[in-house]
Amino acid sequence: MPIDPASWVTNDDYPAMAIEQGLFGTVEVAFTVDDTGRATACTTVKSSGSTLMDEATCAATMPRARFEPARDAQGRAVAGLALRRVHWQAPFDADTHLILYAQRVRLTIGARHKIEKCELWRSSDAVSVPSPCDVVAGMMLLAANWASEHGSGVLDHIERMSIDGVPDIDFPAESAVGPDWTRTMHMTVDDRGRVIACRMVATNSKQTRCIGEQRFLASSGRRLMLVR
């Protein structure tokens, strides 16, 4: 049983290069635990798609990870193994602009989950949002998830951010054919520009959590005021 796992990784542990590249994902690691509950080794079981974040996971958790030791039939503490997952989501600065966006990506996926081509359609209001095609780790995970269900082929995917009380960003009529998968981050923002609730809705995932409570500014530089 892990002891206080929420303290094992902090925003300060997020690799600076990963933040710059917009990398995110989930890493599953296996700990070797001694009979005192201390982790003595850490191995990546399931990669995030980024070696940088995989290595950062073990580097951050090894010094902090503590467990209730396993017990044998006589109730004596013994060494054992423990699995944990760490989800990396880049921290946001307090002055980050909150920009509504909707991005449509078409991935051509070949053998062994290889991305052969990545094409992007996006709304004119999202010109300052990085292209998903530039976030290599994110696209690799998307391609792997798709290929595990469908094999090679073409994936039509939409990434969207929406805010309660604010009209969503829509695509031009010529790109209105429905996508295969969608993922939308829904936020509730108060009149001080503070995110007070956030949930993720994805057609290919049970993920419901997204970023935590942060303060954002409207893209104009003014506090974001919502129409309720």
PDB file of C-alpha atoms in Angstrom:
ATOM      1  CA  MET A   1       0.000   0.000   0.000  1.00  0.00           C
ATOM      2  CA  PRO A   2       1.554   3.362  -1.026  1.00  0.00           C
ATOM      3  CA  ILE A   3       1.994   6.030   1.649  1.00  0.00           C
ATOM      4  CA  ASP A   4       1.037   9.600   0.602  1.00  0.00           C
ATOM      5  CA  PRO A   5       1.636   9.059  -3.161  1.00  0.00           C
ATOM      6  CA  ALA A   6       0.359  12.572  -3.968  1.00  0.00           C
ATOM      7  CA  SER A   7       3.605  13.965  -2.539  1.00  0.00           C
ATOM      8  CA  TRP A   8       5.872  11.847  -4.700  1.00  0.00           C
ATOM      9  CA  VAL A   9       5.759  14.148  -7.759  1.00  0.00           C
ATOM     10  CA  THR A  10       5.428  17.954  -7.858  1.00  0.00           C
ATOM     11  CA  ASN A  11       5.257  20.585 -10.600  1.00  0.00           C
ATOM     12  CA  ASP A  12       8.951  21.273  -9.966  1.00  0.00           C
ATOM     13  CA  ASP A  13       9.741  17.746 -11.167  1.00  0.00           C
ATOM     14  CA  TYR A  14       8.311  18.376 -14.653  1.00  0.00           C
ATOM     15  CA  PRO A  15      11.302  18.418 -17.065  1.00  0.00           C
ATOM     16  CA  ALA A  16      11.761  21.927 -18.473  1.00  0.00           C
ATOM     17  CA  MET A  17      12.380  20.550 -21.960  1.00  0.00           C
ATOM     18  CA  ALA A  18       9.138  18.555 -21.800  1.00  0.00           C
ATOM     19  CA  ILE A  19       7.204  21.730 -20.917  1.00  0.00           C
ATOM     20  CA  GLU A  20       8.821  23.599 -23.816  1.00  0.00           C
ATOM     21  CA  GLN A  21       7.888  20.794 -26.224  1.00  0.00           C
ATOM     22  CA  GLY A  22       4.348  20.444 -24.846  1.00  0.00           C
ATOM     23  CA  LEU A  23       4.888  16.806 -23.869  1.00  0.00           C
ATOM     24  CA  PHE A  24       2.416  15.037 -21.592  1.00  0.00           C
ATOM     25  CA  GLY A  25       1.312  11.510 -20.858  1.00  0.00           C
ATOM     26  CA  THR A  26       1.038   8.696 -18.337  1.00  0.00           C
ATOM     27  CA  VAL A  27       3.927   6.523 -17.172  1.00  0.00           C
ATOM     28  CA  GLU A  28       3.450   3.200 -15.394  1.00  0.00           C
ATOM     29  CA  VAL A  29       6.398   2.118 -13.257  1.00  0.00           C
ATOM     30  CA  ALA A  30       7.248  -0.888 -11.095  1.00  0.00           C
ATOM     31  CA  PHE A  31       9.009  -0.413  -7.762  1.00  0.00           C
ATOM     32  CA  THR A  32      11.079  -3.008  -5.992  1.00  0.00           C
ATOM     33  CA  VAL A  33      10.233  -2.482  -2.309  1.00  0.00           C
ATOM     34  CA  ASP A  34      12.306  -3.766   0.612  1.00  0.00           C
ATOM     35  CA  ASP A  35      10.938  -5.093   3.893  1.00  0.00           C
ATOM     36  CA  THR A  36      10.957  -1.593   5.425  1.00  0.00           C
ATOM     37  CA  GLY A  37       8.687  -0.204   2.682  1.00  0.00           C
ATOM     38  CA  ARG A  38      11.447   1.756   0.946  1.00  0.00           C
ATOM     39  CA  ALA A  39      11.720   1.669  -2.873  1.00  0.00           C
ATOM     40  CA  THR A  40      15.087   0.251  -3.941  1.00  0.00           C
ATOM     41  CA  ALA A  41      14.562   0.164  -7.720  1.00  0.00           C
ATOM     42  CA  CYS A  42      12.234   1.670 -10.334  1.00  0.00           C
ATOM     43  CA  THR A  43      11.513   0.348 -13.827  1.00  0.00           C
ATOM     44  CA  THR A  44       9.257   1.707 -16.581  1.00  0.00           C
ATOM     45  CA  VAL A  45       6.498  -0.800 -17.351  1.00  0.00           C
ATOM     46  CA  LYS A  46       4.474   1.329 -19.778  1.00  0.00           C
ATOM     47  CA  SER A  47       6.049   4.349 -21.446  1.00  0.00           C
ATOM     48  CA  SER A  48       4.458   7.775 -21.832  1.00  0.00           C
ATOM     49  CA  GLY A  49       5.975   7.950 -25.307  1.00  0.00           C
ATOM     50  CA  SER A  50       8.755  10.210 -24.029  1.00  0.00           C
ATOM     51  CA  THR A  51      12.018   8.852 -22.609  1.00  0.00           C
ATOM     52  CA  LEU A  52      12.483  12.214 -20.905  1.00  0.00           C
ATOM     53  CA  MET A  53       9.283  11.869 -18.861  1.00  0.00           C
ATOM     54  CA  ASP A  54       9.795   8.157 -18.226  1.00  0.00           C
ATOM     55  CA  GLU A  55      13.200   8.853 -16.676  1.00  0.00           C
ATOM     56  CA  ALA A  56      11.837  11.852 -14.735  1.00  0.00           C
ATOM     57  CA  THR A  57       9.168   9.620 -13.177  1.00  0.00           C
ATOM     58  CA  CYS A  58      11.667   7.284 -11.531  1.00  0.00           C
ATOM     59  CA  ALA A  59      14.021  10.157 -10.657  1.00  0.00           C
ATOM     60  CA  ALA A  60      11.231  12.033  -8.833  1.00  0.00           C
ATOM     61  CA  THR A  61       9.548   9.115  -7.091  1.00  0.00           C
ATOM     62  CA  MET A  62      12.468   6.948  -5.980  1.00  0.00           C
ATOM     63  CA  PRO A  63      13.634   9.240  -3.122  1.00  0.00           C
ATOM     64  CA  ARG A  64      10.042   9.816  -1.899  1.00  0.00           C
ATOM     65  CA  ALA A  65       8.186   6.567  -2.504  1.00  0.00           C
ATOM     66  CA  ARG A  66       7.199   4.773   0.693  1.00  0.00           C
ATOM     67  CA  PHE A  67       4.950   1.739   1.114  1.00  0.00           C
ATOM     68  CA  GLU A  68       3.409  -0.368   3.801  1.00  0.00           C
ATOM     69  CA  PRO A  69       5.611  -3.473   3.404  1.00  0.00           C
ATOM     70  CA  ALA A  70       4.153  -6.729   2.159  1.00  0.00           C
ATOM     71  CA  ARG A  71       3.608  -9.497   4.719  1.00  0.00           C
ATOM     72  CA  ASP A  72       4.209 -13.233   4.551  1.00  0.00           C
ATOM     73  CA  ALA A  73       1.914 -15.916   5.963  1.00  0.00           C
ATOM     74  CA  GLN A  74       3.375 -15.372   9.420  1.00  0.00           C
ATOM     75  CA  GLY A  75       2.773 -11.630   9.240  1.00  0.00           C
ATOM     76  CA  ARG A  76       6.438 -10.734   8.840  1.00  0.00           C
ATOM     77  CA  ALA A  77       7.434  -7.834   6.597  1.00  0.00           C
ATOM     78  CA  VAL A  78       8.965  -8.992   3.305  1.00  0.00           C
ATOM     79  CA  ALA A  79      10.247  -7.422   0.095  1.00  0.00           C
ATOM     80  CA  GLY A  80       7.880  -7.119  -2.865  1.00  0.00           C
ATOM     81  CA  LEU A  81       6.861  -5.267  -6.022  1.00  0.00           C
ATOM     82  CA  ALA A  82       4.443  -2.346  -6.451  1.00  0.00           C
ATOM     83  CA  LEU A  83       2.990  -0.711  -9.577  1.00  0.00           C
ATOM     84  CA  ARG A  84       2.143   2.985  -9.827  1.00  0.00           C
ATOM     85  CA  ARG A  85       0.993   5.334 -12.603  1.00  0.00           C
ATOM     86  CA  VAL A  86       2.091   8.946 -12.883  1.00  0.00           C
ATOM     87  CA  HIS A  87       0.205  11.334 -15.172  1.00  0.00           C
ATOM     88  CA  TRP A  88       2.261  14.262 -16.446  1.00  0.00           C
ATOM     89  CA  GLN A  89       0.322  17.416 -17.365  1.00  0.00           C
ATOM     90  CA  ALA A  90       2.391  20.579 -17.807  1.00  0.00           C
ATOM     91  CA  PRO A  91       1.778  23.215 -15.102  1.00  0.00           C
ATOM     92  CA  PHE A  92       0.288  26.504 -16.309  1.00  0.00           C
ATOM     93  CA  ASP A  93       1.691  29.915 -15.412  1.00  0.00           C
ATOM     94  CA  ALA A  94      -0.664  32.319 -13.648  1.00  0.00           C
ATOM     95  CA  ASP A  95      -0.613  34.698 -16.627  1.00  0.00           C
ATOM     96  CA  THR A  96      -1.272  32.072 -19.280  1.00  0.00           C
ATOM     97  CA  HIS A  97      -3.897  33.234 -21.755  1.00  0.00           C
ATOM     98  CA  LEU A  98      -6.939  31.012 -21.942  1.00  0.00           C
ATOM     99  CA  ILE A  99      -7.700  30.539 -25.634  1.00  0.00           C
ATOM    100  CA  LEU A 100     -10.659  28.590 -26.928  1.00  0.00           C
ATOM    101  CA  TYR A 101      -9.649  26.278 -29.724  1.00  0.00           C
ATOM    102  CA  ALA A 102     -10.762  23.357 -31.839  1.00  0.00           C
ATOM    103  CA  GLN A 103      -8.133  21.438 -33.776  1.00  0.00           C
ATOM    104  CA  ARG A 104      -8.751  18.659 -36.231  1.00  0.00           C
ATOM    105  CA  VAL A 105      -5.974  16.198 -36.996  1.00  0.00           C
ATOM    106  CA  ARG A 106      -5.823  13.449 -39.592  1.00  0.00           C
ATOM    107  CA  LEU A 107      -3.226  10.791 -38.847  1.00  0.00           C
ATOM    108  CA  THR A 108      -2.161   8.174 -41.364  1.00  0.00           C
ATOM    109  CA  ILE A 109      -0.948   5.238 -39.276  1.00  0.00           C
ATOM    110  CA  GLY A 110       1.182   2.454 -40.731  1.00  0.00           C
ATOM    111  CA  ALA A 111       2.690  -0.750 -39.419  1.00  0.00           C
ATOM    112  CA  ARG A 112       3.872  -0.874 -35.782  1.00  0.00           C
ATOM    113  CA  HIS A 113       1.881   2.275 -34.938  1.00  0.00           C
ATOM    114  CA  LYS A 114       4.200   4.416 -37.087  1.00  0.00           C
ATOM    115  CA  ILE A 115       2.783   7.836 -38.019  1.00  0.00           C
ATOM    116  CA  GLU A 116       3.300   8.171 -41.760  1.00  0.00           C
ATOM    117  CA  LYS A 117       1.533  11.513 -42.127  1.00  0.00           C
ATOM    118  CA  CYS A 118      -0.041  14.149 -39.862  1.00  0.00           C
ATOM    119  CA  GLU A 119      -2.338  16.800 -41.343  1.00  0.00           C
ATOM    120  CA  LEU A 120      -4.026  19.624 -39.438  1.00  0.00           C
ATOM    121  CA  TRP A 121      -7.227  21.665 -39.861  1.00  0.00           C
ATOM    122  CA  ARG A 122      -7.903  24.283 -37.214  1.00  0.00           C
ATOM    123  CA  SER A 123     -10.134  27.262 -36.537  1.00  0.00           C
ATOM    124  CA  SER A 124      -8.807  30.735 -37.349  1.00  0.00           C
ATOM    125  CA  ASP A 125      -9.320  31.695 -33.680  1.00  0.00           C
ATOM    126  CA  ALA A 126      -6.695  29.175 -32.567  1.00  0.00           C
ATOM    127  CA  VAL A 127      -3.716  30.411 -34.578  1.00  0.00           C
ATOM    128  CA  SER A 128      -1.619  30.864 -31.414  1.00  0.00           C
ATOM    129  CA  VAL A 129      -2.261  27.309 -30.184  1.00  0.00           C
ATOM    130  CA  PRO A 130       0.549  24.880 -31.116  1.00  0.00           C
ATOM    131  CA  SER A 131      -0.286  22.284 -33.722  1.00  0.00           C
ATOM    132  CA  PRO A 132      -0.921  18.825 -32.249  1.00  0.00           C
ATOM    133  CA  CYS A 133       1.308  17.475 -35.029  1.00  0.00           C
ATOM    134  CA  ASP A 134       4.226  19.262 -33.319  1.00  0.00           C
ATOM    135  CA  VAL A 135       3.596  17.432 -30.032  1.00  0.00           C
ATOM    136  CA  VAL A 136       5.275  14.183 -31.014  1.00  0.00           C
ATOM    137  CA  ALA A 137       4.637  12.235 -27.799  1.00  0.00           C
ATOM    138  CA  GLY A 138       0.944  13.106 -27.776  1.00  0.00           C
ATOM    139  CA  MET A 139       0.450  11.997 -31.367  1.00  0.00           C
ATOM    140  CA  MET A 140       2.401   8.779 -30.779  1.00  0.00           C
ATOM    141  CA  LEU A 141       0.095   7.885 -27.880  1.00  0.00           C
ATOM    142  CA  LEU A 142      -2.972   8.733 -29.957  1.00  0.00           C
ATOM    143  CA  ALA A 143      -1.717   6.590 -32.842  1.00  0.00           C
ATOM    144  CA  ALA A 144      -0.888   3.679 -30.534  1.00  0.00           C
ATOM    145  CA  ASN A 145      -4.346   3.767 -28.920  1.00  0.00           C
ATOM    146  CA  TRP A 146      -6.031   3.860 -32.317  1.00  0.00           C
ATOM    147  CA  ALA A 147      -3.874   1.087 -33.792  1.00  0.00           C
ATOM    148  CA  SER A 148      -4.498  -1.185 -30.798  1.00  0.00           C
ATOM    149  CA  GLU A 149      -8.201  -1.185 -31.720  1.00  0.00           C
ATOM    150  CA  HIS A 150      -8.201  -0.713 -35.484  1.00  0.00           C
ATOM    151  CA  GLY A 151      -4.726  -1.551 -36.806  1.00  0.00           C
ATOM    152  CA  SER A 152      -3.219   0.639 -39.513  1.00  0.00           C
ATOM    153  CA  GLY A 153      -5.360   3.226 -41.268  1.00  0.00           C
ATOM    154  CA  VAL A 154      -6.459   6.858 -41.076  1.00  0.00           C
ATOM    155  CA  LEU A 155      -7.600   8.482 -37.817  1.00  0.00           C
ATOM    156  CA  ASP A 156      -9.662  11.687 -37.952  1.00  0.00           C
ATOM    157  CA  HIS A 157      -9.416  13.312 -34.495  1.00  0.00           C
ATOM    158  CA  ILE A 158     -10.600  16.571 -32.876  1.00  0.00           C
ATOM    159  CA  GLU A 159      -9.014  18.326 -29.871  1.00  0.00           C
ATOM    160  CA  ARG A 160     -11.190  21.065 -28.370  1.00  0.00           C
ATOM    161  CA  MET A 161     -11.274  23.427 -25.382  1.00  0.00           C
ATOM    162  CA  SER A 162     -14.602  24.831 -24.232  1.00  0.00           C
ATOM    163  CA  ILE A 163     -15.725  27.145 -21.416  1.00  0.00           C
ATOM    164  CA  ASP A 164     -19.157  27.084 -19.806  1.00  0.00           C
ATOM    165  CA  GLY A 165     -21.134  30.125 -20.945  1.00  0.00           C
ATOM    166  CA  VAL A 166     -18.901  30.874 -23.950  1.00  0.00           C
ATOM    167  CA  PRO A 167     -19.798  29.786 -27.526  1.00  0.00           C
ATOM    168  CA  ASP A 168     -17.643  26.915 -28.767  1.00  0.00           C
ATOM    169  CA  ILE A 169     -15.236  27.300 -31.644  1.00  0.00           C
ATOM    170  CA  ASP A 170     -16.644  25.607 -34.749  1.00  0.00           C
ATOM    171  CA  PHE A 171     -15.004  24.353 -37.912  1.00  0.00           C
ATOM    172  CA  PRO A 172     -15.717  25.647 -41.428  1.00  0.00           C
ATOM    173  CA  ALA A 173     -18.613  23.896 -43.148  1.00  0.00           C
ATOM    174  CA  GLU A 174     -16.277  22.148 -45.600  1.00  0.00           C
ATOM    175  CA  SER A 175     -14.733  20.150 -42.733  1.00  0.00           C
ATOM    176  CA  ALA A 176     -18.017  19.237 -41.031  1.00  0.00           C
ATOM    177  CA  VAL A 177     -17.784  15.479 -41.662  1.00  0.00           C
ATOM    178  CA  GLY A 178     -17.789  13.767 -38.286  1.00  0.00           C
ATOM    179  CA  PRO A 179     -14.455  12.668 -36.772  1.00  0.00           C
ATOM    180  CA  ASP A 180     -13.574   9.171 -35.556  1.00  0.00           C
ATOM    181  CA  TRP A 181     -12.504  10.383 -32.113  1.00  0.00           C
ATOM    182  CA  THR A 182     -12.886  13.615 -30.143  1.00  0.00           C
ATOM    183  CA  ARG A 183     -11.420  14.929 -26.898  1.00  0.00           C
ATOM    184  CA  THR A 184     -12.802  18.058 -25.224  1.00  0.00           C
ATOM    185  CA  MET A 185     -11.533  19.872 -22.139  1.00  0.00           C
ATOM    186  CA  HIS A 186     -14.537  21.595 -20.505  1.00  0.00           C
ATOM    187  CA  MET A 187     -13.765  24.431 -18.062  1.00  0.00           C
ATOM    188  CA  THR A 188     -15.805  26.567 -15.703  1.00  0.00           C
ATOM    189  CA  VAL A 189     -14.149  29.956 -15.108  1.00  0.00           C
ATOM    190  CA  ASP A 190     -15.307  32.542 -12.564  1.00  0.00           C
ATOM    191  CA  ASP A 191     -15.407  36.322 -13.170  1.00  0.00           C
ATOM    192  CA  ARG A 192     -11.889  36.662 -11.721  1.00  0.00           C
ATOM    193  CA  GLY A 193     -10.444  34.472 -14.448  1.00  0.00           C
ATOM    194  CA  ARG A 194      -9.966  31.488 -12.130  1.00  0.00           C
ATOM    195  CA  VAL A 195     -10.682  27.955 -13.295  1.00  0.00           C
ATOM    196  CA  ILE A 196     -12.996  26.459 -10.672  1.00  0.00           C
ATOM    197  CA  ALA A 197     -13.856  23.206 -12.449  1.00  0.00           C
ATOM    198  CA  CYS A 198     -12.466  21.193 -15.304  1.00  0.00           C
ATOM    199  CA  ARG A 199     -13.354  17.867 -16.871  1.00  0.00           C
ATOM    200  CA  MET A 200     -12.144  15.922 -19.888  1.00  0.00           C
ATOM    201  CA  VAL A 201     -14.555  14.105 -22.191  1.00  0.00           C
ATOM    202  CA  ALA A 202     -13.055  11.738 -24.753  1.00  0.00           C
ATOM    203  CA  THR A 203     -14.711   9.191 -27.021  1.00  0.00           C
ATOM    204  CA  ASN A 204     -11.761   6.806 -26.715  1.00  0.00           C
ATOM    205  CA  SER A 205     -10.993   7.188 -22.996  1.00  0.00           C
ATOM    206  CA  LYS A 206     -12.574   7.139 -19.545  1.00  0.00           C
ATOM    207  CA  GLN A 207     -10.414  10.091 -18.492  1.00  0.00           C
ATOM    208  CA  THR A 208     -12.482  12.720 -16.677  1.00  0.00           C
ATOM    209  CA  ARG A 209      -9.854  14.854 -14.920  1.00  0.00           C
ATOM    210  CA  CYS A 210      -7.795  17.626 -16.463  1.00  0.00           C
ATOM    211  CA  ILE A 211      -5.799  20.551 -15.131  1.00  0.00           C
ATOM    212  CA  GLY A 212      -6.371  21.760 -11.579  1.00  0.00           C
ATOM    213  CA  GLU A 213      -7.316  25.166 -10.231  1.00  0.00           C
ATOM    214  CA  GLN A 214      -5.350  27.896 -12.008  1.00  0.00           C
ATOM    215  CA  ARG A 215      -5.902  31.536 -12.972  1.00  0.00           C
ATOM    216  CA  PHE A 216      -6.029  32.535 -16.635  1.00  0.00           C
ATOM    217  CA  LEU A 217      -6.379  35.768 -18.576  1.00  0.00           C
ATOM    218  CA  ALA A 218      -8.474  36.282 -21.666  1.00  0.00           C
ATOM    219  CA  SER A 219      -6.453  36.472 -24.894  1.00  0.00           C
ATOM    220  CA  SER A 220      -7.044  40.246 -24.947  1.00  0.00           C
ATOM    221  CA  GLY A 221      -5.158  40.560 -21.657  1.00  0.00           C
ATOM    222  CA  ARG A 222      -8.345  41.377 -19.723  1.00  0.00           C
ATOM    223  CA  ARG A 223      -9.865  39.109 -17.126  1.00  0.00           C
ATOM    224  CA  LEU A 224     -12.191  36.598 -18.717  1.00  0.00           C
ATOM    225  CA  MET A 225     -15.839  37.520 -18.044  1.00  0.00           C
ATOM    226  CA  LEU A 226     -18.433  34.835 -18.661  1.00  0.00           C
ATOM    227  CA  VAL A 227     -22.008  35.199 -19.886  1.00  0.00           C
ATOM    228  CA  ARG A 228     -24.143  33.068 -17.573  1.00  0.00           C
TER     229      ARG A 228
END
